Coordinates of C-alpha atoms in Angstrom, one line a residue:
X1 CA 13.8 -57.5 68.8
X2 CA 14.0 -54.4 66.9
X3 CA 16.5 -53.4 64.4
X4 CA 17.1 -50.0 63.1
X5 CA 19.0 -49.1 60.4
X6 CA 19.6 -45.1 59.1
X7 CA 20.0 -44.3 55.8
X8 CA 19.7 -41.0 53.7
X9 CA 17.0 -39.7 52.1
X10 CA 19.0 -39.6 48.9
X11 CA 19.2 -43.2 48.9
X12 CA 15.7 -43.9 49.2
X13 CA 14.7 -41.1 46.6
X14 CA 17.6 -42.7 43.9
X15 CA 16.3 -46.5 44.7
X16 CA 19.8 -47.7 46.0
X17 CA 18.0 -49.6 49.0
X18 CA 16.4 -52.2 46.5
X19 CA 17.0 -54.0 43.3
X20 CA 17.0 -51.9 40.1
X21 CA 12.9 -50.8 39.5
X22 CA 11.4 -49.0 36.8
X23 CA 11.0 -45.0 37.2
X24 CA 7.1 -45.4 38.6
X25 CA 8.2 -47.7 41.1
X26 CA 11.2 -45.7 42.0
X27 CA 9.3 -42.6 42.6
X28 CA 6.6 -44.3 44.3
X29 CA 9.4 -46.3 46.6
X30 CA 10.7 -42.2 46.9
X31 CA 7.8 -41.8 48.3
X32 CA 7.9 -44.5 50.9
X33 CA 5.7 -47.3 49.6
X34 CA 6.5 -50.5 47.6
X35 CA 4.6 -51.4 44.1
X36 CA 2.0 -53.8 45.7
X37 CA -1.2 -52.8 43.4
X38 CA -0.7 -53.9 39.2
X39 CA 0.0 -50.9 37.4
X40 CA -1.6 -51.7 34.3
X41 CA -3.5 -48.8 33.3
X42 CA -2.6 -46.1 30.8
X43 CA -3.0 -42.4 31.2
X44 CA -6.5 -42.3 28.9
X45 CA -7.9 -44.8 31.2
X46 CA -7.1 -43.0 34.1
X47 CA -8.7 -40.1 32.5
X48 CA -11.7 -41.9 31.6
X49 CA -12.1 -43.4 35.1
X50 CA -12.0 -39.5 36.4
X51 CA -14.2 -38.3 33.5
X52 CA -17.0 -40.9 34.6
X53 CA -17.0 -39.9 38.2
X54 CA -18.2 -36.5 37.1
X55 CA -19.4 -37.2 33.8
X56 CA -22.7 -34.7 32.5
X57 CA -25.3 -36.9 32.0
X58 CA -24.7 -38.6 35.2
X59 CA -24.6 -35.6 37.6
X60 CA -26.9 -33.3 35.2
X61 CA -30.2 -35.5 34.9
X62 CA -31.6 -36.2 38.1
X63 CA -31.3 -32.6 39.5
X64 CA -32.1 -30.8 36.3
X65 CA -35.4 -30.4 37.2
X66 CA -34.9 -29.2 40.5
X67 CA -32.3 -26.6 39.6
X68 CA -34.8 -25.2 36.9
X69 CA -37.5 -24.4 39.6
X70 CA -35.1 -22.5 41.5
X71 CA -33.4 -20.4 39.3
X72 CA -35.2 -21.2 35.4
X73 CA -32.6 -21.8 32.7
X74 CA -30.6 -18.5 33.5
X75 CA -29.7 -20.0 36.6
X76 CA -29.0 -23.4 35.0
X77 CA -27.0 -22.1 32.1
X78 CA -24.6 -19.6 33.6
X79 CA -24.4 -21.2 37.1
X80 CA -22.8 -24.2 35.2
X81 CA -20.5 -21.7 33.7
X82 CA -19.5 -20.1 36.4
X83 CA -18.9 -23.3 38.6
X84 CA -16.6 -24.6 35.7
X85 CA -14.3 -21.8 35.6
X86 CA -13.9 -22.3 39.4
X87 CA -13.6 -26.1 39.2
X88 CA -11.0 -25.9 36.6
X89 CA -8.7 -23.6 38.5
X90 CA -9.3 -26.1 41.6
X91 CA -8.2 -29.1 39.4
X92 CA -5.0 -27.1 38.1
X93 CA -4.0 -26.8 41.9
X94 CA -4.9 -30.3 42.9
X95 CA -2.9 -31.7 39.4
X96 CA 0.2 -29.8 40.5
X97 CA 0.4 -31.4 44.0
X98 CA -0.9 -34.9 42.6
X99 CA 1.9 -34.6 39.8
X100 CA 4.7 -34.3 42.6
X101 CA 3.0 -37.1 44.7
X102 CA 1.0 -39.8 42.7
X103 CA 0.0 -42.1 45.2
X104 CA -3.6 -43.9 46.0
X105 CA -3.6 -42.2 49.1
X106 CA -4.5 -39.4 46.9
X107 CA -5.3 -35.9 48.9
X108 CA -5.0 -37.6 52.2
X109 CA -1.3 -38.1 51.4
X110 CA -0.4 -35.2 49.8
X111 CA -1.4 -33.5 53.3
X112 CA 1.6 -35.5 55.0
X113 CA 4.1 -34.1 52.8
X114 CA 2.4 -30.5 53.2
X115 CA 1.6 -29.9 56.4
X116 CA 3.6 -29.0 59.7
X117 CA 4.7 -32.4 61.5
X118 CA 2.8 -30.9 64.8
X119 CA -0.5 -30.7 62.6
X120 CA 0.0 -33.4 59.9
X121 CA -1.5 -36.4 61.8
X122 CA -4.7 -34.4 62.5
X123 CA -4.4 -33.0 58.6
X124 CA -4.5 -36.4 57.7
X125 CA -7.2 -38.1 59.5
X126 CA -9.5 -34.9 58.8
X127 CA -8.4 -35.0 54.9
X128 CA -8.9 -39.0 54.6
X129 CA -12.3 -39.0 56.0
X130 CA -13.7 -36.0 54.3
X131 CA -12.9 -37.9 51.5
X132 CA -13.7 -41.2 52.4
X133 CA -17.2 -39.7 53.3
X134 CA -17.5 -37.3 49.9
X135 CA -16.6 -40.3 47.3
X136 CA -19.2 -43.2 49.5
X137 CA -22.1 -41.0 49.5
X138 CA -21.1 -40.1 46.0
X139 CA -21.8 -43.6 45.3
X140 CA -25.2 -43.7 47.1
X141 CA -26.1 -40.4 45.3
X142 CA -25.5 -41.6 41.4
X143 CA -26.7 -45.4 42.4
X144 CA -29.9 -44.0 43.6
X145 CA -30.2 -41.5 40.6
X146 CA -30.0 -44.5 38.2
X147 CA -33.1 -46.4 40.4
X148 CA -34.9 -42.6 40.0
X149 CA -34.5 -43.1 36.2
X150 CA -35.5 -46.8 35.9
X151 CA -38.4 -45.7 38.1
X152 CA -38.8 -43.2 35.3
X153 CA -39.1 -45.5 32.4
X154 CA -41.6 -47.7 34.2
X155 CA -43.3 -45.0 34.1
X156 CA -43.0 -44.3 30.2
X157 CA -43.7 -47.7 29.5
X158 CA -46.8 -48.1 32.2
X159 CA -48.2 -45.1 33.0
X160 CA -50.6 -46.6 35.5
X161 CA -47.4 -47.7 37.5
X162 CA -45.5 -45.9 40.0
X163 CA -42.2 -47.6 42.3
X164 CA -42.6 -46.3 45.3
X165 CA -39.1 -44.7 46.8
X166 CA -39.2 -49.0 48.8
X167 CA -39.3 -50.5 45.1
X168 CA -36.4 -47.4 43.9
X169 CA -33.8 -48.6 47.0
X170 CA -34.5 -52.2 46.3
X171 CA -33.1 -51.5 42.8
X172 CA -30.6 -49.0 44.4
X173 CA -29.4 -52.3 46.1
X174 CA -29.3 -54.6 43.1
X175 CA -26.9 -51.6 41.5
X176 CA -24.8 -51.4 44.2
X177 CA -24.1 -55.7 44.4
X178 CA -23.6 -55.7 40.1
X179 CA -20.9 -52.4 40.6
X180 CA -19.3 -54.4 43.3
X181 CA -19.0 -57.7 41.3
X182 CA -17.3 -55.8 38.7
X183 CA -15.1 -54.1 40.5
X184 CA -14.1 -57.0 42.3
X185 CA -12.2 -58.1 38.6
X186 CA -8.5 -57.1 37.5
X187 CA -8.4 -53.8 37.3
X188 CA -7.6 -53.6 33.8
X189 CA -10.9 -54.9 32.9
X190 CA -12.0 -51.8 34.6
X191 CA -9.8 -49.5 32.2
X192 CA -11.4 -51.1 29.3
X193 CA -14.8 -50.9 30.7
X194 CA -14.2 -46.9 31.7
X195 CA -13.0 -46.2 28.0
X196 CA -16.2 -47.6 26.8
X197 CA -17.9 -45.2 29.5
X198 CA -16.1 -42.3 28.1
X199 CA -17.4 -43.1 24.6
X200 CA -20.6 -43.9 25.9
X201 CA -21.3 -40.6 27.2
X202 CA -20.0 -38.8 24.6
X203 CA -21.7 -40.5 22.2
X204 CA -24.7 -39.9 24.2
X205 CA -24.5 -36.4 24.5
X206 CA -23.9 -35.7 20.7
X207 CA -27.5 -38.2 20.2
X208 CA -29.2 -36.6 22.3
X209 CA -28.5 -33.3 21.7
X210 CA -28.4 -33.7 17.8
X211 CA -32.0 -36.1 17.9
X212 CA -33.5 -33.9 20.1
X213 CA -33.3 -30.3 18.5
X214 CA -33.9 -31.9 15.3
X215 CA -37.2 -33.3 16.4
X216 CA -38.7 -31.4 19.1
X217 CA -41.4 -28.8 17.9
X218 CA -41.3 -26.1 18.6
X219 CA -37.9 -24.8 20.1
X220 CA -37.5 -22.4 22.8
X221 CA -36.3 -19.6 21.8
X222 CA -32.8 -18.0 22.6
X223 CA -34.6 -15.5 25.3
X224 CA -35.9 -18.2 27.3
X225 CA -32.4 -20.2 27.2
X226 CA -30.1 -17.5 27.8
X227 CA -32.4 -15.2 29.9
X228 CA -35.5 -16.7 31.3
X229 CA -35.1 -17.0 35.2
X230 CA -37.7 -18.5 37.7
X231 CA -37.5 -17.9 41.6
X232 CA -39.2 -21.4 42.4
X233 CA -37.6 -22.1 45.7
X234 CA -39.7 -20.1 48.5
X235 CA -36.8 -18.0 49.2
X236 CA -37.4 -13.8 48.7
X237 CA -33.8 -13.8 47.4
X238 CA -33.3 -14.4 43.5
X239 CA -29.9 -14.1 44.4
X240 CA -29.8 -16.8 46.8
X241 CA -32.0 -18.8 44.6
X242 CA -29.6 -18.7 41.7
X243 CA -26.8 -19.9 44.4
X244 CA -28.9 -23.0 45.1
X245 CA -28.1 -24.3 41.0
X246 CA -24.7 -24.3 42.1
X247 CA -25.3 -27.6 44.1
X248 CA -26.2 -29.1 40.9
X249 CA -23.3 -28.0 38.9
X250 CA -20.5 -28.5 41.6
X251 CA -22.2 -32.1 42.3
X252 CA -21.7 -33.1 39.1
X253 CA -18.3 -31.3 38.8
X254 CA -16.8 -33.7 41.4
X255 CA -15.2 -36.8 42.3
X256 CA -12.3 -36.4 39.3
X257 CA -9.9 -36.8 42.0
X258 CA -10.3 -40.7 41.7
X259 CA -7.3 -40.1 39.0
X260 CA -5.1 -39.5 42.4
X261 CA -6.4 -42.8 43.6
X262 CA -5.4 -44.6 40.8
X263 CA -1.8 -43.1 40.6
X264 CA -0.2 -46.3 41.6
X265 CA -2.1 -48.4 39.0
X266 CA -1.5 -45.6 36.3
X267 CA 1.6 -45.9 33.8
X268 CA 3.6 -42.7 34.2
X269 CA 1.8 -41.8 37.0
X270 CA 3.3 -37.9 37.4
X271 CA 2.0 -37.0 34.2
X272 CA -1.0 -39.5 33.7
X273 CA -2.8 -38.6 36.8
X274 CA -2.5 -34.8 36.4
X275 CA -3.9 -35.4 32.9
X276 CA -7.2 -37.6 34.1
X277 CA -7.6 -34.9 36.6
X278 CA -7.5 -31.8 34.2
X279 CA -9.0 -33.1 31.5
X280 CA -11.6 -35.1 32.9
X281 CA -12.9 -31.6 34.2
X282 CA -12.4 -29.3 31.1
X283 CA -14.1 -32.3 28.5
X284 CA -17.3 -32.6 31.1
X285 CA -17.4 -28.6 31.5
X286 CA -17.3 -28.3 27.6
X287 CA -19.8 -30.8 26.9
X288 CA -21.9 -30.1 29.9
X289 CA -22.3 -26.5 28.6
X290 CA -23.5 -27.9 25.0
X291 CA -25.8 -30.5 26.8
X292 CA -27.7 -27.8 29.1
X293 CA -28.0 -25.7 26.6
X294 CA -29.6 -27.9 23.9
X295 CA -32.1 -29.7 26.9
X296 CA -33.3 -25.8 27.5
X297 CA -34.1 -25.6 23.6
X298 CA -35.8 -28.4 24.1
X299 CA -38.5 -27.0 27.2
X300 CA -41.6 -25.7 25.2
X301 CA -43.6 -25.6 28.0
X302 CA -42.0 -24.9 31.7
X303 CA -45.5 -24.7 33.2
X304 CA -46.3 -28.4 32.5
X305 CA -43.0 -29.9 32.1
X306 CA -41.2 -28.3 34.7
X307 CA -43.3 -26.9 37.7
X308 CA -46.8 -29.7 37.3
X309 CA -46.8 -31.9 40.1
X310 CA -47.7 -34.4 36.7
X311 CA -44.8 -33.7 35.4
X312 CA -42.7 -37.1 34.7
X313 CA -39.8 -37.8 37.7
X314 CA -37.2 -36.7 37.2
X315 CA -38.4 -33.6 34.9
X316 CA -35.9 -34.0 32.1
X317 CA -37.5 -37.4 30.9
X318 CA -41.1 -35.4 30.4
X319 CA -39.4 -33.1 28.3
X320 CA -37.8 -36.1 26.2
X321 CA -41.1 -37.5 26.1
X322 CA -42.8 -34.4 25.4
X323 CA -40.2 -33.3 22.3
X324 CA -39.2 -36.6 21.0
X325 CA -41.9 -39.3 21.9
X326 CA -41.6 -42.3 23.8
X327 CA -39.4 -44.4 21.6
X328 CA -37.0 -41.8 21.3
X329 CA -37.0 -41.0 25.2
X330 CA -35.9 -44.9 25.4
X331 CA -33.0 -44.4 23.3
X332 CA -32.2 -41.1 24.7
X333 CA -32.5 -42.9 28.2
X334 CA -30.6 -45.8 27.6
X335 CA -27.7 -43.5 27.3
X336 CA -28.4 -41.5 30.1
X337 CA -28.4 -44.8 32.5
X338 CA -25.3 -46.2 31.1
X339 CA -23.7 -43.2 31.8
X340 CA -24.7 -42.9 35.6
X341 CA -23.9 -46.6 35.6
X342 CA -20.5 -46.4 35.0
X343 CA -20.1 -43.5 37.1
X344 CA -21.5 -45.6 40.0
X345 CA -18.9 -48.4 39.1
X346 CA -15.8 -45.7 39.1
X347 CA -16.7 -43.9 41.9
X348 CA -16.7 -47.2 43.7
X349 CA -13.5 -48.0 42.1
X350 CA -12.0 -44.5 43.5
X351 CA -13.4 -45.1 46.6
X352 CA -12.0 -48.9 47.1
X353 CA -8.5 -47.8 46.4
X354 CA -8.8 -44.3 48.8
X355 CA -9.8 -47.1 51.3
X356 CA -7.2 -49.5 51.1
X357 CA -4.4 -46.4 51.2
X358 CA -6.4 -45.1 54.1
X359 CA -6.2 -49.1 56.0
X360 CA -2.9 -49.3 54.7
X361 CA -1.8 -46.4 57.0
X362 CA -4.3 -48.2 59.7
X363 CA -7.1 -45.1 59.8
X364 CA -10.0 -47.3 58.9
X365 CA -12.1 -49.3 61.1
X366 CA -11.2 -52.9 60.4
X367 CA -8.1 -51.7 58.3
X368 CA -6.4 -55.4 58.8
X369 CA -9.0 -56.8 56.8
X370 CA -9.7 -53.8 54.3
X371 CA -6.1 -53.3 53.6
X372 CA -5.6 -56.7 51.6
X373 CA -5.5 -57.6 48.1
X374 CA -7.1 -60.3 46.3
X375 CA -4.6 -62.8 45.3
X376 CA -5.5 -63.2 41.5
X377 CA -6.5 -59.8 40.7
X378 CA -4.4 -57.7 42.7
X379 CA -7.5 -55.7 43.5
X380 CA -8.8 -54.4 46.9
X381 CA -11.8 -56.6 47.1
X382 CA -12.3 -56.5 50.8
X383 CA -12.8 -52.8 50.7
X384 CA -15.0 -52.8 47.5
X385 CA -17.4 -54.6 49.3
X386 CA -17.2 -52.2 52.5
X387 CA -18.0 -49.2 50.5
X388 CA -21.0 -51.1 48.4
X389 CA -22.3 -52.2 52.5
X390 CA -21.8 -48.3 53.4
X391 CA -23.7 -47.2 50.4
X392 CA -26.0 -49.0 50.6
X393 CA -26.9 -48.0 54.6
X394 CA -26.5 -44.5 53.3
X395 CA -29.5 -44.7 51.3
X396 CA -31.6 -45.7 53.2
X397 CA -32.1 -42.0 54.4
X398 CA -34.4 -41.8 51.1
X399 CA -36.9 -44.0 52.2
X400 CA -37.2 -41.7 55.4
X401 CA -37.3 -38.2 53.7
X402 CA -38.1 -36.3 50.8
X403 CA -35.9 -34.4 50.9
X404 CA -32.9 -37.3 51.6
X405 CA -31.5 -37.2 48.0
X406 CA -30.8 -33.9 47.8
X407 CA -29.1 -33.8 51.4
X408 CA -26.8 -37.0 50.3
X409 CA -25.6 -35.0 46.9
X410 CA -24.6 -32.1 49.2
X411 CA -22.9 -34.6 51.7
X412 CA -21.3 -35.9 48.7
X413 CA -19.9 -32.3 47.3
X414 CA -19.1 -31.0 50.9
X415 CA -16.8 -34.2 51.7
X416 CA -15.3 -34.1 48.3
X417 CA -14.8 -30.2 48.8
X418 CA -13.6 -30.2 52.0
X419 CA -11.2 -32.8 51.0
X420 CA -9.9 -30.9 48.3
X421 CA -9.7 -27.8 50.6
X422 CA -6.8 -29.1 52.7
X423 CA -4.2 -29.8 50.5
X424 CA -5.0 -26.6 48.7
X425 CA -4.4 -24.5 51.6
X426 CA -1.5 -25.8 53.2
X427 CA 0.1 -26.1 49.8
X428 CA -0.3 -21.9 49.5
X429 CA 0.8 -21.5 53.5
X430 CA 3.1 -23.7 55.3
X431 CA 4.2 -25.5 51.9
X432 CA 4.5 -22.4 50.0
X433 CA 8.1 -22.1 49.9
X434 CA 9.1 -25.4 50.6
X435 CA 6.9 -27.4 47.9
X436 CA 8.8 -29.2 45.0
X437 CA 6.9 -29.6 42.4
X438 CA 6.7 -32.3 39.7
X439 CA 6.6 -32.2 35.9
X440 CA 3.2 -30.6 35.6
X441 CA 3.5 -27.6 37.5
X442 CA 1.6 -23.7 37.6
X443 CA 5.1 -22.0 38.2
X444 CA 4.0 -18.4 39.5
X445 CA 0.5 -18.6 39.0
X446 CA 0.5 -22.0 41.8
X447 CA 0.0 -19.3 45.0
X448 CA -2.6 -16.9 43.3
X449 CA -4.9 -19.7 41.9
X450 CA -4.6 -21.6 45.2
X451 CA -6.0 -19.0 46.7
X452 CA -8.8 -18.5 44.2
X453 CA -9.6 -22.5 44.7
X454 CA -9.6 -22.2 48.4
X455 CA -11.7 -19.1 48.5
X456 CA -14.4 -21.3 46.3
X457 CA -14.0 -24.6 48.4
X458 CA -14.8 -22.5 51.7
X459 CA -18.1 -21.1 50.0
X460 CA -19.6 -24.0 48.5
X461 CA -18.8 -25.6 51.4
X462 CA -20.8 -23.7 53.3
X463 CA -23.6 -23.1 51.0
X464 CA -24.5 -26.7 50.7
X465 CA -25.3 -26.8 54.1
X466 CA -27.8 -24.4 53.8
X467 CA -31.6 -24.9 52.9
X468 CA -32.9 -25.8 49.5
X469 CA -36.5 -25.0 49.7
X470 CA -38.8 -22.4 51.8
X471 CA -40.2 -22.2 53.9
X472 CA -38.2 -24.3 56.1
X473 CA -39.6 -26.8 57.9
X474 CA -38.9 -30.3 58.9
X475 CA -39.5 -31.7 55.6
X476 CA -37.7 -28.8 53.8
X477 CA -34.9 -28.9 56.1
X478 CA -31.6 -29.5 54.3
X479 CA -30.4 -32.4 56.6
X480 CA -26.7 -32.8 55.2
X481 CA -24.8 -31.4 58.0
X482 CA -26.0 -34.2 60.5
X483 CA -24.8 -37.2 58.8
X484 CA -21.7 -35.4 57.7
X485 CA -21.4 -33.5 61.2
X486 CA -22.1 -37.4 63.3
X487 CA -19.4 -39.0 61.0
X488 CA -16.6 -36.6 61.5
X489 CA -18.0 -36.2 65.6
X490 CA -17.6 -40.1 66.0
X491 CA -14.0 -40.1 63.5
X492 CA -12.4 -37.3 65.8
X493 CA -13.5 -38.5 69.3
X494 CA -12.0 -41.3 68.2
X495 CA -8.8 -39.7 67.4
X496 CA -8.6 -38.2 70.5
X497 CA -8.9 -40.5 72.9
X498 CA -7.2 -43.1 71.2
X499 CA -6.3 -42.3 67.4
X500 CA -3.4 -39.7 68.1
X501 CA -1.7 -42.1 70.3
X502 CA -0.3 -44.2 67.4
X503 CA -1.5 -42.6 64.1
X504 CA 1.3 -41.0 62.8
X505 CA -0.2 -40.0 59.3
X506 CA 1.0 -42.6 55.7
X507 CA 3.1 -45.5 56.9
X508 CA 5.9 -46.0 54.6
X509 CA 7.5 -48.6 53.9
X510 CA 10.6 -49.9 52.2
X511 CA 11.7 -53.8 51.9
X512 CA 9.2 -54.7 54.9
X513 CA 10.5 -51.8 56.8
X514 CA 8.8 -48.6 58.3
X515 CA 9.7 -45.5 57.4
X516 CA 10.3 -42.6 59.8
X517 CA 11.3 -39.4 59.5
X518 CA 14.3 -38.3 61.8
X519 CA 14.9 -35.0 62.9
X520 CA 18.6 -35.1 62.5
X521 CA 20.4 -31.5 62.1
X522 CA 20.9 -32.1 58.3
X523 CA 17.3 -32.6 58.3
X524 CA 18.0 -34.8 55.5
X525 CA 18.1 -38.8 57.6
X526 CA 15.0 -41.4 57.5
X527 CA 14.9 -44.6 60.3
X528 CA 14.1 -47.4 59.3
X529 CA 12.6 -50.1 61.3
X530 CA 12.0 -53.7 61.5
X531 CA 10.6 -56.0 63.9
X532 CA 12.6 -59.2 63.5
X533 CA 12.0 -62.2 65.2
X534 CA 15.2 -63.8 65.6

C-alpha cells in the first residue's frame, strides 16, 4: 500500500513535520534531507579540507617545470595571477549558491534547484558525473605526482637508481590504499588532520621561500623573474604557448568545491561552507604567487635546470638541489610530499561524500552499496574504497603513454570546470529572478560575476582538450578528451535508455518519506510518498 500525504512547503521549511531540531538540521530538512552524516567539523576544518584540495605545494610543484618550458618565468607568474583572479570570481559565484543550498550533493543538488523542471534530471545527471570525474581524476593526478616526487628523492640519494614508471605506479597504489584507510575513520579525525595539513602547507611555503632565497647563490634577476619568456612548447604561437601555463594554474586552483561536499558535516553550514570555498581559493592564490616568485629567483641556470634532459624530474627538485644542496632539498621535499599527501587525502574525502550523495539518489552504479554509512564512524566507507579503486584504474594510463599524466590533469580540470559551469550558468539564466540567496550573497554583482565566471569556465574547458606539445604525434597528443568522453558517453547512454525513466534528480527524504514536488496552482505544495507494508 502507498500512503500519500500532502503538506505545505512552509511546513517543511519551518520543521513542523519533525521533532525539534537545531538550525543546521532544520535547514537540511527544508532542503529535503535527514541528518545522517555526523555534523562535527568546524568552519576552519571545512576551510582546511578545501585548502588542502587546491594547495600550492601539491598542485604547482609537479608541473612547474613543464610550465617553465612552455612560457618561461613570465608565463608562470603572470599566468598564475590571471588564473587566480578569474578563479576567485568563480569561487564567489559558487559560494553564493552554496550558502543557499548547503548539502553534501553540492553542485548537482544546486542544479536541481536552479534548472527548469523539464531539464532538471538531465542537468543534475551531467553535473554529478562531471563533478565525480573531476574529483576522481584529481585523486589520481595528485597521488601520481607524489609518486613522482618520491622517485625524485630516490634519485637524489642514489643517483644511479632510476625508478621506472611501473615502480612509480606501485608507489601510487600504496599511497591510494593509505588514503583509503585514513578516510575510513571518523570525519572528526579527518578535520583535525586537515587542519594540520593547512599549517604544514603554510609552514612549508614559508620555509622554502625564506631558506631558499637565503642560501641560493646567485639569485636570478628581477628581469628574468618577471619578463623572461621562453616558448619551448613547439608551437609557433607565443600567445598559445602562454595559455598552456594556465593548465598548471587552473589544475592547482580546483577541487575547492570539497567545502560544499562537507556541508552536511559542517556546523553553521550556510556560512561555514562558503567561507571554506572563498578563503581556500584566496589563501592559495596569494601564497602561490609568493611561492612562484621565490622559486623563479632560485633558478640560476635555465638551460641545465629546466631544459636539460639530465635534470632531476620534476625540475623544481633540480632547482632546489642546485640552490641549497641535497640536505636542505630533502627538507623541502618533505614539506612538498606531506602537502601532496594531505591533498590526495582531502580530495578522496570530498569525492567520497559526492559519491555518497549521488548514490543516495540512485545515480551511481552500485548505488545501494555506495549509499551506506559505517555504523561506527558514520562515514561512507564503501564510497571511499570505490573511489580508491577507480583512481587506481585511471593511474594505469600513466604506464601506457608519456603524456598520460598531463591528460589525467586535463580531465581532472575539465570535469571540475564543467561541474562548476552548469549551476553558475543556470543561476544567471533560468534562475536569474527566482533564486533566493542565503546569508552570503553578491547582491547586484551576482549576475555580472556569474557571466564572467561562465565565460572563463567555457574557455578553460576548451583549452584543456588542446594539444600541449608540438609537433603533434601519437605520443604528444593530448588524450584528455578520450577518457572524459568515454565516461560521459557511457553515462549518457545509460541515462537515455534507462536513467531518464526513473531518475528525477535528488531524492529528498523527510521522516522516511520521499518528497516529490507537486505542480498545484498555488505552487507551494509537496507530496510525501511512503511505501507501507501494512
